[in-house]
Short mmCIF file of C-alpha atoms and ligand atoms in Angstrom, two decimals:
data_model
loop_
_atom_site.label_atom_id
_atom_site.label_comp_id
_atom_site.label_asym_id
_atom_site.label_seq_id
_atom_site.Cartn_x
_atom_site.Cartn_y
_atom_site.Cartn_z
CA MET A 124 -4.80 20.05 2.22
CA SER A 125 -4.72 18.91 -1.39
CA LYS A 126 -3.44 22.10 -2.96
CA PRO A 127 -1.55 21.23 -6.13
CA THR A 128 1.76 23.11 -6.12
CA GLY A 129 3.56 24.13 -9.28
CA TYR A 130 1.27 22.08 -11.41
CA SER A 131 -1.79 22.96 -13.44
CA ARG A 132 -3.94 19.90 -13.77
CA ARG A 133 -6.21 21.77 -16.17
CA ASP A 134 -3.28 22.46 -18.47
CA PHE A 135 -2.20 18.85 -18.34
CA ILE A 136 -5.65 17.52 -19.22
CA LYS A 137 -5.97 20.10 -21.98
CA THR A 138 -2.78 18.97 -23.69
CA GLY A 139 -3.50 15.29 -23.08
CA SER A 140 -7.07 15.51 -24.37
CA ALA A 141 -6.02 17.50 -27.38
CA ALA A 142 -3.52 14.84 -28.30
CA ALA A 143 -6.09 12.10 -27.85
CA GLY A 144 -8.52 14.08 -30.00
CA LEU A 145 -5.96 14.12 -32.77
CA GLY A 146 -5.90 10.34 -32.68
CA LEU A 147 -2.20 10.14 -31.92
CA ALA A 148 -0.56 6.78 -31.48
CA ALA A 149 -0.64 4.58 -28.39
CA PRO A 150 1.69 5.65 -25.55
CA ALA A 151 5.27 5.36 -26.66
CA ALA A 152 6.11 3.87 -23.28
CA LEU A 153 3.99 0.85 -24.09
CA ALA A 154 5.89 0.34 -27.31
CA GLY A 155 9.08 0.11 -25.26
CA ALA A 156 10.46 3.65 -25.62
CA LEU A 157 9.78 6.94 -23.90
CA PRO A 158 9.45 10.07 -26.00
CA GLU A 159 12.64 12.08 -25.69
CA ALA A 160 10.78 15.27 -24.81
CA PRO A 161 7.40 14.31 -23.34
CA GLY A 162 5.76 17.75 -23.88
CA VAL A 163 2.35 16.66 -25.09
CA ILE A 164 1.77 13.09 -24.05
CA PRO A 165 -0.47 11.21 -26.45
CA ARG A 166 -2.85 9.18 -24.34
CA ARG A 167 -6.04 7.29 -24.53
CA SER A 168 -6.39 5.20 -21.39
CA ARG A 169 -9.05 2.95 -20.05
CA PRO A 170 -9.82 4.37 -16.57
CA ALA A 171 -8.96 1.72 -14.03
CA VAL A 172 -8.30 1.33 -10.32
CA VAL A 173 -6.34 -1.58 -8.86
CA SER A 174 -5.79 -2.37 -5.20
CA SER A 175 -5.13 -5.05 -2.64
CA GLY A 176 -8.22 -7.14 -1.84
CA ASN A 177 -9.15 -5.01 1.18
CA GLY A 178 -9.81 -2.20 -1.32
CA HIS A 179 -13.14 -3.85 -2.08
CA GLN A 180 -13.94 -5.14 1.38
CA TYR A 181 -14.56 -2.20 3.72
CA ARG A 182 -17.06 0.67 3.41
CA HIS A 183 -16.59 2.39 6.77
CA ASP A 184 -19.81 4.41 7.21
CA GLY A 185 -20.55 4.82 3.51
CA ASP A 186 -21.87 2.81 0.57
CA LEU A 187 -18.72 2.55 -1.51
CA THR A 188 -15.48 0.65 -1.10
CA CYS A 189 -12.06 2.13 -1.79
CA VAL A 190 -11.87 1.12 -5.46
CA GLU A 191 -15.44 2.26 -6.14
CA THR A 192 -14.74 5.62 -4.49
CA VAL A 193 -11.54 6.18 -6.47
CA PHE A 194 -13.23 5.29 -9.75
CA GLN A 195 -16.23 7.53 -9.05
CA ARG A 196 -14.09 10.49 -8.03
CA MET A 197 -11.59 10.34 -10.85
CA THR A 198 -14.25 9.90 -13.53
CA GLN A 199 -16.04 12.95 -12.07
CA GLY A 200 -12.86 14.94 -12.67
CA ASP A 201 -11.21 14.99 -9.25
CA ASP A 202 -7.43 15.04 -9.15
CA ILE A 203 -6.10 11.52 -9.67
CA LEU A 204 -4.14 11.37 -6.41
CA ASP A 205 -6.89 13.04 -4.38
CA SER A 206 -9.22 10.33 -5.69
CA VAL A 207 -6.85 7.57 -4.58
CA ILE A 208 -6.39 9.12 -1.12
CA ALA A 209 -10.17 9.46 -0.71
CA GLY A 210 -10.43 5.74 -1.44
CA VAL A 211 -7.80 4.44 0.96
CA ARG A 212 -9.17 6.78 3.65
CA ILE A 213 -12.16 4.42 3.91
CA ASN A 214 -9.80 1.63 5.00
CA GLU A 215 -7.76 3.93 7.21
CA LEU A 216 -10.88 4.96 9.15
CA ASP A 217 -12.53 1.54 9.33
CA PRO A 218 -11.42 -0.36 12.47
CA GLY A 219 -12.48 -3.60 10.75
CA ASP A 220 -9.37 -3.31 8.58
CA THR A 221 -6.71 -4.10 11.16
CA SER A 222 -3.93 -3.55 8.62
CA VAL A 223 -4.31 0.19 8.17
CA GLY A 224 -4.89 3.44 10.06
CA TYR A 225 -7.26 3.50 13.03
CA GLY A 226 -7.43 0.05 14.61
CA GLY A 227 -4.32 -1.18 12.77
CA LEU A 228 -2.43 -3.89 14.65
CA PRO A 229 0.10 -2.10 16.90
CA ASN A 230 3.84 -2.56 17.42
CA GLY A 231 5.37 -4.74 20.13
CA ASP A 232 4.75 -2.03 22.73
CA GLY A 233 1.07 -1.80 21.83
CA VAL A 234 1.43 1.51 19.96
CA VAL A 235 -0.08 1.93 16.49
CA GLN A 236 2.67 3.33 14.23
CA LEU A 237 1.68 4.10 10.66
CA ASP A 238 3.61 4.36 7.37
CA ALA A 239 2.27 5.80 4.10
CA SER A 240 3.40 7.09 0.73
CA VAL A 241 1.69 8.84 -2.15
CA MET A 242 2.98 9.52 -5.65
CA HIS A 243 1.45 11.83 -8.27
CA GLY A 244 2.43 10.86 -11.81
CA PRO A 245 1.66 14.13 -13.64
CA MET A 246 3.35 16.26 -10.97
CA LYS A 247 6.30 13.87 -10.69
CA ARG A 248 6.17 14.37 -6.94
CA ALA A 249 5.68 12.20 -3.90
CA GLY A 250 5.39 12.37 -0.14
CA SER A 251 5.73 9.89 2.72
CA VAL A 252 5.46 9.52 6.47
CA ALA A 253 6.85 6.75 8.66
CA CYS A 254 6.34 5.74 12.30
CA LEU A 255 3.55 8.29 12.54
CA GLU A 256 1.46 7.99 15.71
CA GLY A 257 -1.92 9.53 16.51
CA VAL A 258 -3.26 10.38 13.03
CA ARG A 259 -5.88 8.09 11.54
CA THR A 260 -5.20 9.10 7.95
CA PRO A 261 -1.44 8.94 7.25
CA ALA A 262 -1.94 9.01 3.47
CA ALA A 263 -3.36 12.54 3.75
CA VAL A 264 -0.37 13.56 5.86
CA ALA A 265 1.94 12.12 3.16
CA ARG A 266 0.07 14.24 0.62
CA ALA A 267 0.66 17.31 2.80
CA VAL A 268 4.38 16.50 2.91
CA MET A 269 4.31 16.40 -0.89
CA HIS A 270 2.35 19.62 -1.33
CA GLU A 271 3.62 21.78 1.50
CA THR A 272 7.32 20.92 1.83
CA ASP A 273 10.44 20.51 -0.25
CA HIS A 274 10.95 17.09 1.32
CA HIS A 275 9.75 13.61 0.66
CA LEU A 276 9.75 11.70 3.97
CA LEU A 277 9.01 12.78 7.55
CA VAL A 278 9.24 10.31 10.44
CA GLY A 279 8.21 9.70 14.03
CA PRO A 280 7.39 12.51 16.48
CA ASP A 281 8.43 15.13 13.92
CA ALA A 282 6.01 13.71 11.38
CA GLN A 283 3.32 14.01 14.05
CA ARG A 284 4.34 17.60 14.82
CA PHE A 285 4.12 18.39 11.10
CA ALA A 286 0.65 16.82 10.95
CA ARG A 287 -0.47 18.89 13.95
CA ASN A 288 0.85 22.04 12.31
CA MET A 289 -1.06 21.15 9.15
CA GLY A 290 -4.31 20.93 11.14
CA PHE A 291 -4.66 17.17 11.50
CA THR A 292 -6.29 15.88 14.69
CA ILE A 293 -3.78 14.07 16.93
CA GLU A 294 -5.12 11.29 19.15
CA ASP A 295 -3.43 9.60 22.09
CA ASP A 296 -4.15 6.08 20.91
CA LEU A 297 -5.25 4.63 17.58
CA ASN A 298 -6.04 1.17 18.96
CA SER A 299 -9.57 -0.14 18.55
CA ASP A 300 -10.97 -2.68 21.02
CA VAL A 301 -10.05 -5.44 18.56
CA SER A 302 -6.45 -4.34 17.88
CA ARG A 303 -5.83 -3.92 21.62
CA ALA A 304 -7.26 -7.36 22.37
CA ARG A 305 -5.13 -8.97 19.66
CA TRP A 306 -1.99 -7.28 21.03
CA LEU A 307 -2.78 -8.46 24.58
CA ASP A 308 -3.29 -11.96 23.27
CA TRP A 309 0.09 -11.83 21.51
CA ARG A 310 1.79 -10.55 24.70
CA ARG A 311 0.35 -13.44 26.69
CA ARG A 312 1.60 -15.93 24.16
CA THR A 313 5.13 -14.56 23.90
CA ASP A 314 5.76 -13.47 27.50
CA PRO A 315 3.41 -15.51 29.71
CA SER A 316 5.40 -14.84 32.89
CA ARG A 317 4.76 -11.11 32.72
CA TRP A 318 1.42 -11.32 30.89
CA PRO A 319 -0.15 -14.42 32.40
CA GLY A 320 -3.67 -13.89 31.09
CA GLU A 321 -5.79 -16.93 31.80
CA ASP A 322 -2.63 -18.95 32.40
CA ASP A 323 -3.64 -21.68 30.01
CA PRO A 324 -0.55 -23.94 29.74
CA GLN A 325 -1.47 -24.68 26.14
CA ARG A 326 -0.74 -21.10 25.30
CA ILE A 327 2.76 -21.11 26.74
CA GLY A 328 5.35 -21.64 24.06
CA PHE A 329 3.31 -20.07 21.30
CA LEU A 330 5.84 -17.61 20.03
CA SER A 331 4.64 -16.26 16.76
CA GLY A 332 1.90 -13.97 15.53
CA MET A 333 1.64 -16.36 12.60
CA GLU A 334 0.03 -18.84 14.95
CA MET A 335 -2.68 -16.27 15.50
CA VAL A 336 -3.08 -16.16 11.74
CA GLU A 337 -3.41 -19.95 11.62
CA GLU A 338 -6.07 -19.75 14.30
CA GLY A 339 -8.01 -17.20 12.28
CA LEU A 340 -7.54 -14.42 14.84
CA ILE A 341 -5.71 -12.27 12.30
CA ASP A 342 -6.25 -12.19 8.57
CA ALA A 343 -2.93 -13.32 7.02
CA GLU A 344 -2.87 -10.18 4.91
CA HIS A 345 -3.33 -8.03 8.00
CA TYR A 346 -0.30 -9.53 9.74
CA TRP A 347 1.87 -7.55 7.34
CA GLY A 348 -0.84 -4.93 7.00
CA THR A 349 -1.34 -2.51 4.17
CA ILE A 350 -3.54 -1.30 1.37
CA ASN A 351 -1.99 -0.31 -1.93
CA CYS A 352 -4.17 1.44 -4.51
CA ASN A 353 -3.19 2.73 -7.97
CA ALA A 354 -5.33 4.45 -10.59
CA VAL A 355 -5.22 5.80 -14.14
CA ASN A 356 -7.86 8.12 -15.57
CA ALA A 357 -9.03 8.65 -19.16
CA ALA A 358 -6.36 11.32 -19.71
CA GLY A 359 -3.70 8.79 -18.76
CA GLU A 360 -2.89 10.46 -15.44
CA ILE A 361 -1.56 7.94 -12.93
CA ALA A 362 -1.23 8.06 -9.14
CA GLY A 363 -0.77 5.62 -6.29
CA CYS A 364 -0.80 5.30 -2.53
CA THR A 365 0.31 2.70 -0.02
CA THR A 366 -0.79 3.08 3.60
CA THR A 367 -0.30 0.67 6.48
CA SER A 368 0.05 -0.08 10.16
CA GLY A 369 2.97 -2.28 9.08
CA LEU A 370 4.06 -5.60 10.44
CA ALA A 371 1.99 -6.61 13.47
CA TRP A 372 3.98 -6.48 16.74
CA LYS A 373 7.00 -4.94 14.99
CA ILE A 374 9.95 -3.59 16.97
CA PRO A 375 9.00 0.03 17.75
CA GLY A 376 10.54 2.28 15.13
CA ARG A 377 10.60 -0.37 12.42
CA VAL A 378 9.75 1.09 9.01
CA GLY A 379 8.58 -1.25 6.30
CA ASP A 380 8.43 -0.90 2.54
CA SER A 381 5.22 1.14 2.33
CA PRO A 382 6.69 4.67 2.68
CA ILE A 383 9.82 3.91 0.66
CA LEU A 384 9.64 4.92 -2.98
CA GLY A 385 10.52 2.08 -5.31
CA ALA A 386 9.63 -0.50 -2.66
CA GLY A 387 6.05 -0.14 -1.36
CA LEU A 388 5.05 2.19 -4.18
CA TYR A 389 6.34 3.56 -7.44
CA VAL A 390 4.57 5.62 -10.09
CA ASP A 391 5.92 6.84 -13.39
CA GLY A 392 3.41 9.21 -14.98
CA GLU A 393 4.25 8.01 -18.48
CA VAL A 394 4.52 4.30 -17.78
CA GLY A 395 2.46 2.93 -14.89
CA ALA A 396 2.34 2.16 -11.20
CA ALA A 397 3.10 -0.69 -8.83
CA GLY A 398 2.69 -1.16 -5.10
CA SER A 399 2.86 -3.95 -2.59
CA THR A 400 1.52 -5.69 0.46
CA GLY A 401 3.32 -8.38 2.43
CA ARG A 402 6.78 -8.81 3.93
CA GLY A 403 8.28 -5.35 3.54
CA GLU A 404 11.85 -6.40 4.21
CA ALA A 405 11.86 -8.72 1.18
CA ASN A 406 10.59 -5.88 -0.94
CA LEU A 407 13.11 -3.36 0.40
CA TYR A 408 16.01 -5.63 -0.50
CA ASN A 409 14.85 -5.62 -4.12
CA LEU A 410 13.09 -2.26 -4.63
CA THR A 411 10.55 -4.34 -6.43
CA SER A 412 7.94 -1.72 -7.33
CA PHE A 413 10.60 0.28 -9.16
CA LEU A 414 11.75 -2.88 -10.92
CA ILE A 415 8.17 -3.58 -12.03
CA VAL A 416 7.67 -0.08 -13.41
CA GLU A 417 11.00 -0.31 -15.24
CA ASN A 418 9.84 -3.62 -16.70
CA LEU A 419 6.67 -1.87 -17.91
CA ARG A 420 8.83 0.84 -19.44
CA ARG A 421 10.68 -1.83 -21.42
CA GLY A 422 7.38 -2.98 -22.87
CA MET A 423 6.46 -5.91 -20.62
CA THR A 424 2.82 -6.60 -19.81
CA PRO A 425 1.81 -5.92 -16.19
CA LEU A 426 1.72 -9.67 -15.56
CA ASP A 427 5.18 -10.37 -17.00
CA ALA A 428 6.61 -7.31 -15.26
CA GLY A 429 5.28 -8.52 -11.92
CA MET A 430 6.29 -12.17 -12.28
CA ASP A 431 9.82 -11.17 -13.26
CA ALA A 432 10.09 -9.06 -10.11
CA ILE A 433 8.68 -11.77 -7.86
CA ARG A 434 11.27 -14.18 -9.28
CA ARG A 435 13.95 -11.68 -8.24
CA ILE A 436 12.66 -11.81 -4.67
CA GLN A 437 12.75 -15.60 -4.75
CA GLN A 438 16.33 -15.63 -6.09
CA ASN A 439 17.51 -13.19 -3.43
CA THR A 440 15.92 -15.05 -0.53
CA ILE A 441 18.64 -17.37 0.77
CA GLU A 442 18.47 -17.18 4.58
CA PRO A 443 17.34 -20.59 5.89
CA ARG A 444 14.90 -19.01 8.37
CA LEU A 445 13.03 -17.52 5.40
CA LEU A 446 12.77 -20.80 3.47
CA ASN A 447 10.34 -23.69 3.82
CA GLU A 448 11.19 -27.38 3.53
CA GLN A 449 11.11 -27.14 -0.25
CA GLY A 450 13.64 -24.32 -0.16
CA GLU A 451 11.04 -21.76 -1.22
CA PRO A 452 10.45 -18.38 0.48
CA ASN A 453 8.06 -18.98 3.35
CA PHE A 454 6.50 -15.51 3.48
CA GLY A 455 3.87 -13.64 1.52
CA ILE A 456 4.37 -10.68 -0.79
CA ARG A 457 2.04 -9.31 -3.44
CA PHE A 458 2.11 -6.59 -6.09
CA TYR A 459 -0.67 -4.56 -7.72
CA ILE A 460 0.29 -3.29 -11.15
CA LEU A 461 -1.30 -0.87 -13.59
CA ASN A 462 0.08 0.45 -16.88
CA ALA A 463 -0.74 3.73 -18.58
CA ALA A 464 -3.29 2.06 -20.83
CA GLY A 465 -5.27 0.79 -17.84
CA GLU A 466 -4.11 -2.84 -18.08
CA HIS A 467 -3.54 -4.45 -14.70
CA ALA A 468 -2.22 -7.50 -12.90
CA GLY A 469 -1.94 -8.81 -9.36
CA VAL A 470 0.95 -11.15 -8.63
CA THR A 471 1.83 -13.07 -5.50
CA LEU A 472 4.86 -15.04 -4.43
CA ARG A 473 2.72 -17.84 -3.07
CA GLY A 474 -0.87 -18.76 -2.35
CA GLY A 475 -4.13 -17.72 -3.89
CA GLY A 476 -6.58 -14.95 -3.16
CA ASN A 477 -7.83 -11.99 -5.11
CA TYR A 478 -7.01 -8.38 -5.74
CA ALA A 479 -9.58 -5.66 -6.39
CA ILE A 480 -10.18 -3.62 -9.52
CA CYS A 481 -12.77 -1.08 -10.64
CA THR A 482 -13.35 -0.13 -14.27
CA GLU A 483 -16.34 1.10 -16.26
CA ASN A 484 -17.71 -2.43 -15.67
CA GLY A 485 -17.74 -1.84 -11.92
CA PRO A 486 -15.75 -3.44 -9.10
CA GLU A 487 -14.39 -6.98 -9.38
CA MET A 488 -12.21 -9.33 -7.40
CA VAL A 489 -9.61 -10.88 -9.72
CA PRO A 490 -7.46 -13.95 -8.87
CA PHE A 491 -3.73 -13.38 -8.36
CA GLU A 492 -1.16 -15.03 -10.57
CA SER A 493 1.09 -16.95 -8.20
CA LEU A 494 4.77 -17.84 -8.71
CA LEU A 495 4.76 -20.79 -6.30
N1 LIG B 720 4.26 -4.26 3.61
C1 LIG B 720 3.99 -3.70 4.86
C2 LIG B 720 5.13 -3.78 5.79
O1 LIG B 720 5.97 -4.67 5.67
O2 LIG B 720 5.20 -2.94 6.67
#
């Protein structure tokens, strides 16, 4: 499934390592300019993995979390994107992570619909799927779109047909007991006449899934779903993946930012990577991951690049329903940023929390920088 097409990773590493061995200068991209003809890319990177916090929370049936798995695989010489996909697969398969893959919170009709994108820096290629039903591991299907087709994005029943043709197992229902129970609870709150449940009058009038967040039934991060994970290896090869069950209780067919290049994910093999979790619509309006990578290209640090982009989201949020009493955006959105040297940042529009990294020092949870 992970056949590299039109790209010799061995050749790339050979040229990259040779350049590093010659002690060539730091990446030109970090000095604010790209080489006119990349050819041999001088690199010496600190291997690093960055992800949303759930990337160091779930282990599924194994010993390692997502970021640990990615770091182990890429430092053992696996392809950089294959390493990232192996990492996020842990979250996709673990029903405890209700933001991703199997057991992800379903749409308004109770159907789990998944979005994912992958981007391979050295190959300069990407693949995505959206509204995919019945496959636990949408990131691997996105990789198959990248490797096996001339296209970038497949959606809905045709994405599922493609996955079936590629040998993926198709299941009738990706709900876990927990995701189904949460959906039923939401139905009872929003439509008590048709879904009376226990008919507790206190429940009637509760209209928003956010109330379930406030009650601790749903992790706030899982309401908008998603894991983003980006990695750079010692040769300076960069890749990223964003995979999600999307906004909980979304209108069927809604596609968020995760499978859209430049929004939920963007990788430039010479510069860096950025990806997001949180309110996808706010990200789509600003193509924020692309903006962040362009900021890196201009020489900004990952932190400055991210804060500049988050400010753009704030400036462009003017609808009253999206503002709190202070006139600030009332939703959450976060970015996970890595440059070609292995420097990283996690930025959030509001609130605290941590993102996950893994370097030669092992996994760590690192506090976000918050705009508000
Ligand atoms: N960021 C995930 C979504 O909005 O679908």
